[in-house]
Short mmCIF file of C-alpha atoms in Angstrom, two decimals:
data_model
loop_
_atom_site.label_atom_id
_atom_site.label_comp_id
_atom_site.label_asym_id
_atom_site.label_seq_id
_atom_site.Cartn_x
_atom_site.Cartn_y
_atom_site.Cartn_z
CA LYS A 13 7.57 -2.52 15.24
CA ASN A 14 4.06 -1.20 15.09
CA GLU A 15 1.30 -3.78 15.07
CA VAL A 16 -1.74 -2.72 13.03
CA GLU A 17 -5.02 -4.55 13.42
CA GLN A 18 -8.18 -4.03 11.44
CA SER A 19 -11.69 -5.19 12.14
CA PRO A 20 -13.75 -6.71 10.79
CA GLN A 21 -11.80 -8.74 8.24
CA ASN A 22 -14.90 -9.13 6.08
CA LEU A 23 -18.09 -7.10 6.03
CA THR A 24 -21.19 -7.57 3.93
CA ALA A 25 -23.98 -4.99 4.07
CA GLN A 26 -27.03 -3.86 2.18
CA GLU A 27 -26.94 -0.80 -0.01
CA GLY A 28 -27.67 2.32 2.02
CA GLU A 29 -26.29 1.04 5.31
CA PHE A 30 -23.83 3.00 7.44
CA ILE A 31 -20.46 1.25 7.46
CA THR A 32 -17.70 1.39 10.07
CA ILE A 33 -14.23 -0.14 9.70
CA ASN A 34 -11.82 -0.01 12.62
CA CYS A 35 -8.05 0.19 12.89
CA SER A 36 -5.91 0.02 16.01
CA TYR A 37 -2.15 0.24 16.37
CA SER A 38 0.31 -0.43 19.15
CA VAL A 39 2.87 2.41 19.02
CA GLY A 40 2.44 6.18 18.65
CA ILE A 41 2.47 7.37 15.05
CA SER A 42 3.01 10.52 12.99
CA ALA A 43 0.22 9.76 10.52
CA LEU A 44 -2.40 7.19 9.60
CA HIS A 45 -3.55 6.40 6.09
CA TRP A 46 -6.74 4.84 4.80
CA LEU A 47 -6.41 3.20 1.40
CA GLN A 48 -8.89 1.58 -0.97
CA GLN A 49 -8.09 -1.35 -3.23
CA HIS A 50 -10.53 -2.46 -5.91
CA PRO A 51 -10.44 -5.88 -7.57
CA GLY A 52 -7.58 -5.83 -10.06
CA GLY A 53 -5.12 -4.44 -7.57
CA GLY A 54 -4.84 -0.67 -7.84
CA ILE A 55 -4.60 1.14 -4.50
CA VAL A 56 -5.90 4.64 -3.98
CA SER A 57 -5.22 6.84 -0.99
CA LEU A 58 -8.46 7.99 0.68
CA PHE A 59 -7.24 9.86 3.73
CA MET A 60 -4.10 10.77 5.58
CA LEU A 61 -4.65 12.08 9.09
CA SER A 62 -2.73 12.72 12.28
CA SER A 63 -5.53 14.07 14.46
CA GLY A 64 -9.27 14.70 14.54
CA LYS A 65 -11.50 13.97 11.61
CA LYS A 66 -11.56 14.30 7.81
CA LYS A 67 -14.50 14.06 5.44
CA HIS A 68 -14.64 13.49 1.69
CA GLY A 69 -18.05 12.99 0.17
CA ARG A 70 -19.67 10.01 1.91
CA LEU A 71 -16.44 8.95 3.59
CA ILE A 72 -15.38 10.08 7.04
CA ALA A 73 -12.16 9.15 8.84
CA THR A 74 -11.50 9.77 12.52
CA ILE A 75 -8.50 9.17 14.72
CA ASN A 76 -8.08 9.07 18.49
CA ILE A 77 -4.39 9.46 19.23
CA GLN A 78 -4.70 8.64 22.93
CA GLU A 79 -6.64 5.44 22.21
CA LYS A 80 -4.40 4.55 19.22
CA HIS A 81 -7.49 3.92 17.15
CA SER A 82 -9.00 5.11 13.89
CA SER A 83 -12.30 4.48 12.16
CA LEU A 84 -13.41 4.80 8.56
CA HIS A 85 -17.12 5.43 8.06
CA ILE A 86 -19.12 5.23 4.85
CA THR A 87 -22.57 6.79 4.82
CA ALA A 88 -25.31 5.70 2.40
CA SER A 89 -23.16 2.80 1.16
CA HIS A 90 -23.33 1.83 -2.50
CA PRO A 91 -22.24 -1.30 -4.41
CA ARG A 92 -19.37 0.69 -5.95
CA ASP A 93 -17.94 1.04 -2.43
CA SER A 94 -17.21 -2.70 -2.53
CA ALA A 95 -13.44 -2.96 -2.15
CA VAL A 96 -10.71 -3.81 0.33
CA TYR A 97 -10.01 -0.99 2.77
CA ILE A 98 -6.52 -0.88 4.21
CA CYS A 99 -5.21 1.04 7.20
CA ALA A 100 -1.52 1.98 7.31
CA VAL A 101 0.53 3.88 9.89
CA ARG A 102 3.72 5.88 9.68
CA ASN A 103 6.01 5.88 12.69
CA PHE A 104 7.79 9.03 13.81
CA GLY A 105 10.92 9.88 11.86
CA ASN A 106 10.19 7.29 9.22
CA GLU A 107 8.94 7.33 5.64
CA LYS A 108 7.90 3.69 5.80
CA LEU A 109 4.35 2.49 6.37
CA THR A 110 3.12 -0.51 8.35
CA PHE A 111 -0.08 -1.95 6.91
CA GLY A 112 -3.09 -3.73 8.33
CA THR A 113 -4.31 -6.82 6.51
CA GLY A 114 -7.38 -5.04 5.15
CA THR A 115 -11.16 -5.24 5.44
CA ARG A 116 -13.06 -6.69 2.51
CA LEU A 117 -16.32 -4.78 2.13
CA THR A 118 -19.17 -6.05 -0.04
CA ILE A 119 -22.27 -3.92 -0.55
CA ILE A 120 -25.28 -5.80 -1.87
CA PRO A 121 -27.80 -3.91 -4.02
CA ASP B 12 -2.21 13.75 -11.48
CA VAL B 13 0.64 11.68 -10.13
CA LYS B 14 1.17 8.66 -12.25
CA VAL B 15 3.00 5.54 -11.15
CA THR B 16 3.31 2.90 -13.81
CA GLN B 17 4.59 -0.65 -13.68
CA SER B 18 6.01 -2.50 -16.63
CA SER B 19 3.63 -5.47 -16.58
CA ARG B 20 0.23 -6.29 -15.08
CA TYR B 21 0.76 -10.04 -15.32
CA LEU B 22 3.98 -12.00 -15.57
CA VAL B 23 4.68 -15.74 -15.64
CA LYS B 24 8.24 -16.94 -15.10
CA ARG B 25 9.98 -20.22 -14.42
CA THR B 26 11.93 -21.16 -11.30
CA GLY B 27 15.50 -19.93 -11.51
CA GLU B 28 14.84 -17.16 -14.03
CA LYS B 29 16.05 -13.62 -13.42
CA VAL B 30 13.05 -11.30 -13.23
CA PHE B 31 12.96 -7.53 -13.58
CA LEU B 32 9.98 -5.49 -12.41
CA GLU B 33 10.07 -1.85 -13.43
CA CYS B 34 8.34 1.11 -11.84
CA VAL B 35 8.26 4.66 -13.17
CA GLN B 36 6.78 7.78 -11.58
CA ASP B 37 6.34 11.11 -13.33
CA MET B 38 6.14 13.56 -10.41
CA ASP B 39 9.77 13.94 -9.37
CA HIS B 40 9.19 12.06 -6.10
CA GLU B 41 12.22 11.38 -3.92
CA ASN B 42 10.96 8.20 -2.29
CA MET B 43 10.00 4.98 -4.00
CA PHE B 44 8.91 1.67 -2.51
CA TRP B 45 8.45 -1.94 -3.54
CA TYR B 46 5.87 -4.04 -1.69
CA ARG B 47 4.50 -7.51 -2.08
CA GLN B 48 0.93 -8.33 -1.16
CA ASP B 49 -0.18 -11.80 -0.11
CA PRO B 50 -3.58 -12.94 1.17
CA GLY B 51 -3.85 -12.63 4.94
CA LEU B 52 -0.49 -10.85 5.23
CA GLY B 53 -1.23 -7.44 3.81
CA LEU B 54 1.40 -5.31 2.14
CA ARG B 55 4.98 -5.92 3.19
CA LEU B 56 7.89 -3.65 2.32
CA ILE B 57 10.66 -5.27 0.31
CA TYR B 58 12.92 -2.28 -0.40
CA PHE B 59 12.77 1.47 -0.18
CA SER B 60 14.78 4.15 -2.00
CA TYR B 61 15.01 7.75 -0.79
CA ASP B 62 17.23 9.07 -3.56
CA VAL B 63 19.03 8.02 -6.71
CA LYS B 64 21.42 5.14 -5.98
CA MET B 65 20.23 5.05 -2.35
CA LYS B 66 18.34 2.08 -1.02
CA GLU B 67 17.25 0.63 2.27
CA LYS B 68 16.04 -2.86 3.12
CA GLY B 69 12.46 -3.29 4.13
CA ASP B 70 10.93 -6.09 6.12
CA ILE B 71 11.42 -8.91 3.60
CA PRO B 72 14.44 -8.16 1.34
CA GLU B 73 15.71 -11.74 1.06
CA GLY B 74 15.78 -12.98 -2.51
CA TYR B 75 15.38 -9.48 -3.97
CA SER B 76 17.59 -6.61 -5.03
CA VAL B 77 16.78 -3.14 -6.37
CA SER B 78 18.23 -0.52 -8.64
CA ARG B 79 17.60 3.19 -8.83
CA GLU B 80 19.84 4.80 -11.45
CA LYS B 81 17.39 7.61 -12.27
CA LYS B 82 15.04 9.44 -9.97
CA GLU B 83 11.90 8.40 -11.82
CA ARG B 84 12.66 4.68 -12.11
CA PHE B 85 12.93 2.01 -9.42
CA SER B 86 13.53 -1.59 -10.44
CA LEU B 87 12.96 -4.73 -8.42
CA ILE B 88 15.12 -7.72 -9.35
CA LEU B 89 14.54 -11.34 -8.49
CA GLU B 90 17.97 -12.85 -9.11
CA SER B 91 16.68 -16.43 -9.22
CA ALA B 92 12.92 -16.63 -9.02
CA SER B 93 11.36 -19.19 -6.72
CA THR B 94 7.78 -20.38 -6.36
CA ASN B 95 7.42 -18.64 -2.99
CA GLN B 96 7.91 -15.33 -4.79
CA THR B 97 4.59 -15.77 -6.56
CA SER B 98 2.71 -12.70 -5.41
CA MET B 99 1.27 -9.31 -6.27
CA TYR B 100 4.01 -6.69 -6.43
CA LEU B 101 3.15 -3.04 -5.89
CA CYS B 102 5.31 0.00 -6.40
CA ALA B 103 4.64 3.33 -4.70
CA SER B 104 6.19 6.77 -4.54
CA THR B 105 5.97 9.79 -2.29
CA LEU B 106 7.37 13.30 -2.35
CA GLY B 107 9.09 12.86 1.00
CA GLY B 108 8.97 14.93 4.13
CA ARG B 109 6.40 14.53 6.82
CA GLY B 110 2.85 13.62 6.11
CA ASN B 111 2.90 12.88 2.42
CA GLU B 112 0.61 10.28 0.89
CA GLN B 113 1.93 7.36 -1.10
CA PHE B 114 0.86 6.95 -4.71
CA PHE B 115 0.61 3.37 -5.90
CA GLY B 116 1.11 1.73 -9.25
CA PRO B 117 -1.44 -0.76 -10.63
CA GLY B 118 0.52 -3.81 -9.46
CA THR B 119 2.20 -6.74 -11.19
CA ARG B 120 0.84 -10.20 -10.53
CA LEU B 121 3.85 -12.50 -10.80
CA THR B 122 3.50 -16.25 -11.04
CA VAL B 123 6.63 -18.39 -10.73
CA LEU B 124 6.17 -21.94 -12.02
#
């Protein structure tokens, strides 16, 4: 079973700061997902990646397959970025995801 | 836009009651999932269905059953609800095949008294 660890568990930053959230996993994967969950529960998929780097607006996700590590970066952070960010991995030959416990991000105006 | 809906946002039930949680997706997805989410534990897979009438146990199936009679609908059943089943329940669906993202419903917060 893949073990997925996220750090930090909680992060508070000032508006405008550059944010980095980390995810590491123990077994090789076919894909890694970054998800966002706002208060109230709904989860939205931000990125799905298996190599390299993806960018969407102020969000950037990178993955290093050899290191079994991924990072989610937020540039010019804003209070509306406050949410829980969840990393999830898919093992080879499997539709199921294994989830990290999430990083709670709070951006202060 | 893919839409995954769940029958209730909040539900309060008593110990021993039979509880049905319904999930419907409108994009003809093959795969559907039921998760529960608890503080400090993250999302854990209860059951997974890859086709109509097909199901597979996840990591924590005990105390739950599922039904998928139609492709768009996946039901989670608590045969006899217990207080330790108080949780947030999330449904998700995906088209299937490699590298497809999961689309989540809004969640049902279930409280068992």
